[in-house]
């Protein structure tokens, strides 16, 4: 068994109809750009009724059809926000919690000690978060239920130095189900393939066509800090 194997992100996505929400962080093969990707999927009308909208410091989710919006509490938030030259990527409003702590000089881990998994039992959707540093290193975190009753929160954080051509993939669910089984183990080591447009297409085309909702991908030059991004929305 090769524990250092770098897997195919496309294969992982194509073999899973419902990974839920996912974060990918890493470096391009030439080591010149950091990479951040975030996607959302949905099974309910409320979850599918969303688009990503670009903001000056990142993106936010927005109802595609406001008339069909039900409970916005867990689906409307800022998934991506820049702080200095760092980038926060999460699947909920903990983006703002992390930003507030970073602006005070406090670490992401301390911010997330004030949060826990989503209150949507029996799924208890994990809160997943990533922090991409200007030098290409990154952290990933997951807050998940300790048991099926949601009686306590497990907090796990992983740190990576940034390796050319390598990324890590963290998602909320193992697969589809009822209840939906929570992600377990370490973020998955995956290859970062191609430039911005190619990598965006690879992810978008690999997500389940029935359940995919939106995708955001950003490439940032480590030397200059300049970045470019792409957004894909199923609802156009």
PDB file of C-alpha atoms in Angstrom:
ATOM      1  CA  UNK A   1       0.000   0.000   0.000  1.00  0.00           C
ATOM      2  CA  UNK A   2       1.417   3.382  -1.042  1.00  0.00           C
ATOM      3  CA  UNK A   3       0.389   5.826   1.677  1.00  0.00           C
ATOM      4  CA  UNK A   4       1.910   8.689  -0.339  1.00  0.00           C
ATOM      5  CA  UNK A   5      -0.152   8.007  -3.457  1.00  0.00           C
ATOM      6  CA  UNK A   6      -1.608  11.111  -5.106  1.00  0.00           C
ATOM      7  CA  UNK A   7      -5.109  10.261  -6.303  1.00  0.00           C
ATOM      8  CA  UNK A   8      -7.205  11.594  -9.139  1.00  0.00           C
ATOM      9  CA  UNK A   9      -9.716  14.222  -8.043  1.00  0.00           C
ATOM     10  CA  UNK A  10     -11.837  13.497 -11.109  1.00  0.00           C
ATOM     11  CA  UNK A  11     -12.053   9.794 -10.234  1.00  0.00           C
ATOM     12  CA  UNK A  12     -12.984  10.533  -6.626  1.00  0.00           C
ATOM     13  CA  UNK A  13     -15.786  12.864  -7.718  1.00  0.00           C
ATOM     14  CA  UNK A  14     -17.125  10.638 -10.482  1.00  0.00           C
ATOM     15  CA  UNK A  15     -17.378   7.687  -8.110  1.00  0.00           C
ATOM     16  CA  UNK A  16     -19.363   9.643  -5.505  1.00  0.00           C
ATOM     17  CA  UNK A  17     -22.820  11.032  -6.268  1.00  0.00           C
ATOM     18  CA  UNK A  18     -22.896  13.123  -3.100  1.00  0.00           C
ATOM     19  CA  UNK A  19     -19.700  14.302  -1.400  1.00  0.00           C
ATOM     20  CA  UNK A  20     -21.772  17.336  -0.322  1.00  0.00           C
ATOM     21  CA  UNK A  21     -19.622  20.435  -0.047  1.00  0.00           C
ATOM     22  CA  UNK A  22     -15.930  20.219  -0.817  1.00  0.00           C
ATOM     23  CA  UNK A  23     -12.699  22.182  -0.445  1.00  0.00           C
ATOM     24  CA  UNK A  24      -9.502  21.580  -2.426  1.00  0.00           C
ATOM     25  CA  UNK A  25      -6.277  23.429  -1.555  1.00  0.00           C
ATOM     26  CA  UNK A  26      -2.845  22.905  -3.091  1.00  0.00           C
ATOM     27  CA  UNK A  27      -0.169  24.069  -5.531  1.00  0.00           C
ATOM     28  CA  UNK A  28       0.163  23.929  -9.300  1.00  0.00           C
ATOM     29  CA  UNK A  29       2.636  21.448 -10.771  1.00  0.00           C
ATOM     30  CA  UNK A  30       5.229  24.160 -11.406  1.00  0.00           C
ATOM     31  CA  UNK A  31       4.916  25.434  -7.839  1.00  0.00           C
ATOM     32  CA  UNK A  32       4.192  29.013  -8.910  1.00  0.00           C
ATOM     33  CA  UNK A  33       0.511  29.291  -7.962  1.00  0.00           C
ATOM     34  CA  UNK A  34      -1.593  28.263  -5.009  1.00  0.00           C
ATOM     35  CA  UNK A  35      -4.950  26.682  -5.796  1.00  0.00           C
ATOM     36  CA  UNK A  36      -8.263  26.922  -3.962  1.00  0.00           C
ATOM     37  CA  UNK A  37     -11.518  25.319  -5.018  1.00  0.00           C
ATOM     38  CA  UNK A  38     -14.888  25.126  -3.320  1.00  0.00           C
ATOM     39  CA  UNK A  39     -18.072  23.438  -4.552  1.00  0.00           C
ATOM     40  CA  UNK A  40     -21.568  22.932  -3.224  1.00  0.00           C
ATOM     41  CA  UNK A  41     -24.114  20.248  -4.019  1.00  0.00           C
ATOM     42  CA  UNK A  42     -27.746  19.882  -3.011  1.00  0.00           C
ATOM     43  CA  UNK A  43     -30.555  17.350  -2.722  1.00  0.00           C
ATOM     44  CA  UNK A  44     -33.392  19.641  -1.593  1.00  0.00           C
ATOM     45  CA  UNK A  45     -34.963  22.463  -3.583  1.00  0.00           C
ATOM     46  CA  UNK A  46     -33.671  24.961  -1.021  1.00  0.00           C
ATOM     47  CA  UNK A  47     -30.083  23.740  -1.361  1.00  0.00           C
ATOM     48  CA  UNK A  48     -30.233  23.624  -5.153  1.00  0.00           C
ATOM     49  CA  UNK A  49     -31.712  27.119  -5.399  1.00  0.00           C
ATOM     50  CA  UNK A  50     -28.331  28.837  -5.119  1.00  0.00           C
ATOM     51  CA  UNK A  51     -25.586  30.512  -7.118  1.00  0.00           C
ATOM     52  CA  UNK A  52     -22.132  31.855  -6.309  1.00  0.00           C
ATOM     53  CA  UNK A  53     -21.758  35.611  -6.696  1.00  0.00           C
ATOM     54  CA  UNK A  54     -18.358  37.305  -6.774  1.00  0.00           C
ATOM     55  CA  UNK A  55     -17.511  39.844  -4.074  1.00  0.00           C
ATOM     56  CA  UNK A  56     -14.476  42.174  -3.801  1.00  0.00           C
ATOM     57  CA  UNK A  57     -12.896  39.851  -1.223  1.00  0.00           C
ATOM     58  CA  UNK A  58     -14.225  36.501  -2.433  1.00  0.00           C
ATOM     59  CA  UNK A  59     -17.698  35.093  -3.053  1.00  0.00           C
ATOM     60  CA  UNK A  60     -21.080  34.677  -1.396  1.00  0.00           C
ATOM     61  CA  UNK A  61     -23.999  32.350  -1.965  1.00  0.00           C
ATOM     62  CA  UNK A  62     -27.271  33.823  -3.146  1.00  0.00           C
ATOM     63  CA  UNK A  63     -30.739  32.443  -3.857  1.00  0.00           C
ATOM     64  CA  UNK A  64     -31.190  31.944  -7.589  1.00  0.00           C
ATOM     65  CA  UNK A  65     -34.957  32.405  -7.221  1.00  0.00           C
ATOM     66  CA  UNK A  66     -35.666  34.484  -4.080  1.00  0.00           C
ATOM     67  CA  UNK A  67     -39.328  33.416  -4.160  1.00  0.00           C
ATOM     68  CA  UNK A  68     -38.288  29.803  -3.529  1.00  0.00           C
ATOM     69  CA  UNK A  69     -35.884  30.562  -0.676  1.00  0.00           C
ATOM     70  CA  UNK A  70     -36.872  28.793   2.539  1.00  0.00           C
ATOM     71  CA  UNK A  71     -34.593  28.705   5.613  1.00  0.00           C
ATOM     72  CA  UNK A  72     -31.447  30.700   4.680  1.00  0.00           C
ATOM     73  CA  UNK A  73     -29.532  29.996   7.897  1.00  0.00           C
ATOM     74  CA  UNK A  74     -27.287  27.195   6.632  1.00  0.00           C
ATOM     75  CA  UNK A  75     -27.181  27.925   2.903  1.00  0.00           C
ATOM     76  CA  UNK A  76     -26.543  31.685   2.587  1.00  0.00           C
ATOM     77  CA  UNK A  77     -23.021  32.694   3.624  1.00  0.00           C
ATOM     78  CA  UNK A  78     -19.605  33.861   2.366  1.00  0.00           C
ATOM     79  CA  UNK A  79     -17.630  30.685   1.519  1.00  0.00           C
ATOM     80  CA  UNK A  80     -14.475  32.522   0.421  1.00  0.00           C
ATOM     81  CA  UNK A  81     -12.913  35.652   1.910  1.00  0.00           C
ATOM     82  CA  UNK A  82      -9.452  37.148   1.631  1.00  0.00           C
ATOM     83  CA  UNK A  83      -7.641  38.478   4.704  1.00  0.00           C
ATOM     84  CA  UNK A  84      -4.425  40.254   3.778  1.00  0.00           C
ATOM     85  CA  UNK A  85      -2.795  37.847   1.346  1.00  0.00           C
ATOM     86  CA  UNK A  86      -4.373  34.833   3.026  1.00  0.00           C
ATOM     87  CA  UNK A  87      -7.554  33.131   1.821  1.00  0.00           C
ATOM     88  CA  UNK A  88     -10.297  31.581   3.959  1.00  0.00           C
ATOM     89  CA  UNK A  89     -12.496  28.881   2.404  1.00  0.00           C
ATOM     90  CA  UNK A  90     -15.343  27.267   4.352  1.00  0.00           C
ATOM     91  CA  UNK A  91     -18.777  25.713   3.976  1.00  0.00           C
ATOM     92  CA  UNK A  92     -20.607  28.112   6.290  1.00  0.00           C
ATOM     93  CA  UNK A  93     -20.656  31.356   8.191  1.00  0.00           C
ATOM     94  CA  UNK A  94     -17.572  30.268  10.144  1.00  0.00           C
ATOM     95  CA  UNK A  95     -15.728  32.121   7.364  1.00  0.00           C
ATOM     96  CA  UNK A  96     -16.577  35.319   9.208  1.00  0.00           C
ATOM     97  CA  UNK A  97     -15.611  33.843  12.585  1.00  0.00           C
ATOM     98  CA  UNK A  98     -12.182  32.903  11.271  1.00  0.00           C
ATOM     99  CA  UNK A  99     -11.717  36.294   9.639  1.00  0.00           C
ATOM    100  CA  UNK A 100     -12.561  38.136  12.864  1.00  0.00           C
ATOM    101  CA  UNK A 101      -9.991  36.126  14.829  1.00  0.00           C
ATOM    102  CA  UNK A 102      -7.279  36.476  12.174  1.00  0.00           C
ATOM    103  CA  UNK A 103      -7.761  40.243  12.128  1.00  0.00           C
ATOM    104  CA  UNK A 104      -7.009  40.188  15.873  1.00  0.00           C
ATOM    105  CA  UNK A 105      -3.853  38.146  15.309  1.00  0.00           C
ATOM    106  CA  UNK A 106      -5.449  34.948  16.611  1.00  0.00           C
ATOM    107  CA  UNK A 107      -5.230  31.552  14.843  1.00  0.00           C
ATOM    108  CA  UNK A 108      -7.909  29.728  12.891  1.00  0.00           C
ATOM    109  CA  UNK A 109      -7.934  26.915  15.442  1.00  0.00           C
ATOM    110  CA  UNK A 110      -8.919  29.311  18.223  1.00  0.00           C
ATOM    111  CA  UNK A 111     -11.718  30.724  16.108  1.00  0.00           C
ATOM    112  CA  UNK A 112     -13.127  27.276  15.411  1.00  0.00           C
ATOM    113  CA  UNK A 113     -13.173  26.361  19.098  1.00  0.00           C
ATOM    114  CA  UNK A 114     -16.140  28.724  19.298  1.00  0.00           C
ATOM    115  CA  UNK A 115     -18.042  26.784  16.596  1.00  0.00           C
ATOM    116  CA  UNK A 116     -19.242  23.241  16.001  1.00  0.00           C
ATOM    117  CA  UNK A 117     -20.992  21.117  13.359  1.00  0.00           C
ATOM    118  CA  UNK A 118     -24.270  22.267  11.830  1.00  0.00           C
ATOM    119  CA  UNK A 119     -27.479  21.705  13.864  1.00  0.00           C
ATOM    120  CA  UNK A 120     -29.188  19.660  11.156  1.00  0.00           C
ATOM    121  CA  UNK A 121     -29.621  16.284  12.858  1.00  0.00           C
ATOM    122  CA  UNK A 122     -29.606  13.428  12.076  1.00  0.00           C
ATOM    123  CA  UNK A 123     -27.023  14.423   9.416  1.00  0.00           C
ATOM    124  CA  UNK A 124     -25.007  16.765  11.670  1.00  0.00           C
ATOM    125  CA  UNK A 125     -23.235  18.214   8.643  1.00  0.00           C
ATOM    126  CA  UNK A 126     -19.577  18.924   9.449  1.00  0.00           C
ATOM    127  CA  UNK A 127     -18.175  22.427   9.208  1.00  0.00           C
ATOM    128  CA  UNK A 128     -15.137  22.220   6.952  1.00  0.00           C
ATOM    129  CA  UNK A 129     -12.651  25.086   6.691  1.00  0.00           C
ATOM    130  CA  UNK A 130      -9.387  25.898   4.954  1.00  0.00           C
ATOM    131  CA  UNK A 131      -6.823  28.670   5.275  1.00  0.00           C
ATOM    132  CA  UNK A 132      -4.412  29.230   2.394  1.00  0.00           C
ATOM    133  CA  UNK A 133      -1.268  31.203   3.259  1.00  0.00           C
ATOM    134  CA  UNK A 134       0.661  33.534   0.900  1.00  0.00           C
ATOM    135  CA  UNK A 135       3.587  31.073   0.721  1.00  0.00           C
ATOM    136  CA  UNK A 136       1.356  28.228  -0.515  1.00  0.00           C
ATOM    137  CA  UNK A 137       1.123  26.348   2.779  1.00  0.00           C
ATOM    138  CA  UNK A 138      -2.354  25.673   4.131  1.00  0.00           C
ATOM    139  CA  UNK A 139      -4.487  24.361   6.957  1.00  0.00           C
ATOM    140  CA  UNK A 140      -7.705  22.339   6.750  1.00  0.00           C
ATOM    141  CA  UNK A 141     -10.170  21.724   9.562  1.00  0.00           C
ATOM    142  CA  UNK A 142     -13.291  19.674  10.177  1.00  0.00           C
ATOM    143  CA  UNK A 143     -15.766  19.994  13.054  1.00  0.00           C
ATOM    144  CA  UNK A 144     -18.008  16.946  13.260  1.00  0.00           C
ATOM    145  CA  UNK A 145     -20.340  15.128  15.608  1.00  0.00           C
ATOM    146  CA  UNK A 146     -18.793  12.679  18.047  1.00  0.00           C
ATOM    147  CA  UNK A 147     -21.809  10.355  17.827  1.00  0.00           C
ATOM    148  CA  UNK A 148     -25.170   9.895  16.119  1.00  0.00           C
ATOM    149  CA  UNK A 149     -26.883  12.000  18.796  1.00  0.00           C
ATOM    150  CA  UNK A 150     -24.674  15.014  18.147  1.00  0.00           C
ATOM    151  CA  UNK A 151     -23.813  15.107  21.843  1.00  0.00           C
ATOM    152  CA  UNK A 152     -20.271  16.481  21.387  1.00  0.00           C
ATOM    153  CA  UNK A 153     -17.990  17.977  18.750  1.00  0.00           C
ATOM    154  CA  UNK A 154     -14.756  16.526  17.391  1.00  0.00           C
ATOM    155  CA  UNK A 155     -12.274  19.136  16.125  1.00  0.00           C
ATOM    156  CA  UNK A 156      -9.491  18.104  13.763  1.00  0.00           C
ATOM    157  CA  UNK A 157      -6.957  20.344  12.024  1.00  0.00           C
ATOM    158  CA  UNK A 158      -4.384  19.365   9.407  1.00  0.00           C
ATOM    159  CA  UNK A 159      -1.402  21.442   8.216  1.00  0.00           C
ATOM    160  CA  UNK A 160       0.369  21.088   4.868  1.00  0.00           C
ATOM    161  CA  UNK A 161       3.561  22.741   3.586  1.00  0.00           C
ATOM    162  CA  UNK A 162       2.414  23.041  -0.026  1.00  0.00           C
ATOM    163  CA  UNK A 163       3.964  20.659  -2.577  1.00  0.00           C
ATOM    164  CA  UNK A 164       4.024  21.261  -6.354  1.00  0.00           C
ATOM    165  CA  UNK A 165       1.270  19.352  -8.126  1.00  0.00           C
ATOM    166  CA  UNK A 166      -0.312  18.161  -4.878  1.00  0.00           C
ATOM    167  CA  UNK A 167      -3.537  19.205  -3.194  1.00  0.00           C
ATOM    168  CA  UNK A 168      -5.821  17.965  -0.435  1.00  0.00           C
ATOM    169  CA  UNK A 169      -9.544  17.388  -0.740  1.00  0.00           C
ATOM    170  CA  UNK A 170     -11.888  17.672   2.256  1.00  0.00           C
ATOM    171  CA  UNK A 171     -15.633  17.143   1.898  1.00  0.00           C
ATOM    172  CA  UNK A 172     -18.601  16.940   4.218  1.00  0.00           C
ATOM    173  CA  UNK A 173     -19.932  13.452   3.439  1.00  0.00           C
ATOM    174  CA  UNK A 174     -18.513  10.028   2.625  1.00  0.00           C
ATOM    175  CA  UNK A 175     -21.329   9.436   0.121  1.00  0.00           C
ATOM    176  CA  UNK A 176     -25.107   9.765  -0.230  1.00  0.00           C
ATOM    177  CA  UNK A 177     -27.333   8.162   2.403  1.00  0.00           C
ATOM    178  CA  UNK A 178     -30.102   8.688   4.941  1.00  0.00           C
ATOM    179  CA  UNK A 179     -28.757   9.994   7.221  1.00  0.00           C
ATOM    180  CA  UNK A 180     -25.787  11.113   5.151  1.00  0.00           C
ATOM    181  CA  UNK A 181     -22.555   9.613   6.539  1.00  0.00           C
ATOM    182  CA  UNK A 182     -20.044  12.188   7.776  1.00  0.00           C
ATOM    183  CA  UNK A 183     -16.573  12.422   6.222  1.00  0.00           C
ATOM    184  CA  UNK A 184     -13.924  10.489   8.155  1.00  0.00           C
ATOM    185  CA  UNK A 185     -10.153  10.311   8.110  1.00  0.00           C
ATOM    186  CA  UNK A 186      -7.604  12.774   6.731  1.00  0.00           C
ATOM    187  CA  UNK A 187      -8.186  15.090   3.762  1.00  0.00           C
ATOM    188  CA  UNK A 188      -7.534  13.114   0.591  1.00  0.00           C
ATOM    189  CA  UNK A 189      -4.283  13.698  -1.297  1.00  0.00           C
ATOM    190  CA  UNK A 190      -5.066  14.575  -4.935  1.00  0.00           C
ATOM    191  CA  UNK A 191      -3.243  15.806  -8.020  1.00  0.00           C
ATOM    192  CA  UNK A 192      -3.584  19.427  -9.118  1.00  0.00           C
ATOM    193  CA  UNK A 193      -3.807  19.161 -12.894  1.00  0.00           C
ATOM    194  CA  UNK A 194      -3.529  21.866 -15.543  1.00  0.00           C
ATOM    195  CA  UNK A 195      -4.207  25.577 -15.532  1.00  0.00           C
ATOM    196  CA  UNK A 196      -7.156  27.460 -14.103  1.00  0.00           C
ATOM    197  CA  UNK A 197      -9.655  26.716 -16.869  1.00  0.00           C
ATOM    198  CA  UNK A 198      -8.647  23.083 -17.242  1.00  0.00           C
ATOM    199  CA  UNK A 199      -8.841  22.405 -13.507  1.00  0.00           C
ATOM    200  CA  UNK A 200     -12.195  24.192 -13.258  1.00  0.00           C
ATOM    201  CA  UNK A 201     -13.587  22.085 -16.104  1.00  0.00           C
ATOM    202  CA  UNK A 202     -12.176  18.905 -14.565  1.00  0.00           C
ATOM    203  CA  UNK A 203     -14.011  19.476 -11.289  1.00  0.00           C
ATOM    204  CA  UNK A 204     -17.271  20.741 -12.779  1.00  0.00           C
ATOM    205  CA  UNK A 205     -17.562  17.943 -15.318  1.00  0.00           C
ATOM    206  CA  UNK A 206     -16.770  15.309 -12.673  1.00  0.00           C
ATOM    207  CA  UNK A 207     -19.457  16.381 -10.183  1.00  0.00           C
ATOM    208  CA  UNK A 208     -22.763  14.492 -10.293  1.00  0.00           C
ATOM    209  CA  UNK A 209     -24.972  16.381 -12.793  1.00  0.00           C
ATOM    210  CA  UNK A 210     -28.129  15.997 -10.705  1.00  0.00           C
ATOM    211  CA  UNK A 211     -26.685  17.208  -7.428  1.00  0.00           C
ATOM    212  CA  UNK A 212     -24.026  19.780  -8.342  1.00  0.00           C
ATOM    213  CA  UNK A 213     -24.946  23.421  -7.727  1.00  0.00           C
ATOM    214  CA  UNK A 214     -21.932  25.775  -7.879  1.00  0.00           C
ATOM    215  CA  UNK A 215     -18.140  25.797  -8.107  1.00  0.00           C
ATOM    216  CA  UNK A 216     -15.438  28.404  -7.422  1.00  0.00           C
ATOM    217  CA  UNK A 217     -11.772  27.986  -8.382  1.00  0.00           C
ATOM    218  CA  UNK A 218      -8.949  30.454  -7.786  1.00  0.00           C
ATOM    219  CA  UNK A 219      -5.272  30.434  -8.802  1.00  0.00           C
ATOM    220  CA  UNK A 220      -2.958  32.880  -6.972  1.00  0.00           C
ATOM    221  CA  UNK A 221       0.609  33.745  -7.989  1.00  0.00           C
ATOM    222  CA  UNK A 222       2.872  33.142  -4.990  1.00  0.00           C
ATOM    223  CA  UNK A 223       5.356  35.796  -6.118  1.00  0.00           C
ATOM    224  CA  UNK A 224       2.993  38.699  -6.823  1.00  0.00           C
ATOM    225  CA  UNK A 225      -0.227  37.764  -5.021  1.00  0.00           C
ATOM    226  CA  UNK A 226      -2.211  38.390  -8.208  1.00  0.00           C
ATOM    227  CA  UNK A 227      -5.059  35.961  -8.732  1.00  0.00           C
ATOM    228  CA  UNK A 228      -7.669  34.842 -11.236  1.00  0.00           C
ATOM    229  CA  UNK A 229     -10.850  32.922 -10.525  1.00  0.00           C
ATOM    230  CA  UNK A 230     -13.667  31.069 -12.240  1.00  0.00           C
ATOM    231  CA  UNK A 231     -17.266  30.491 -11.155  1.00  0.00           C
ATOM    232  CA  UNK A 232     -19.629  27.817 -12.468  1.00  0.00           C
ATOM    233  CA  UNK A 233     -23.327  27.883 -11.547  1.00  0.00           C
ATOM    234  CA  UNK A 234     -25.797  25.215 -12.611  1.00  0.00           C
ATOM    235  CA  UNK A 235     -28.515  27.870 -12.319  1.00  0.00           C
ATOM    236  CA  UNK A 236     -27.727  30.550 -14.883  1.00  0.00           C
TER     237      UNK A 236
END
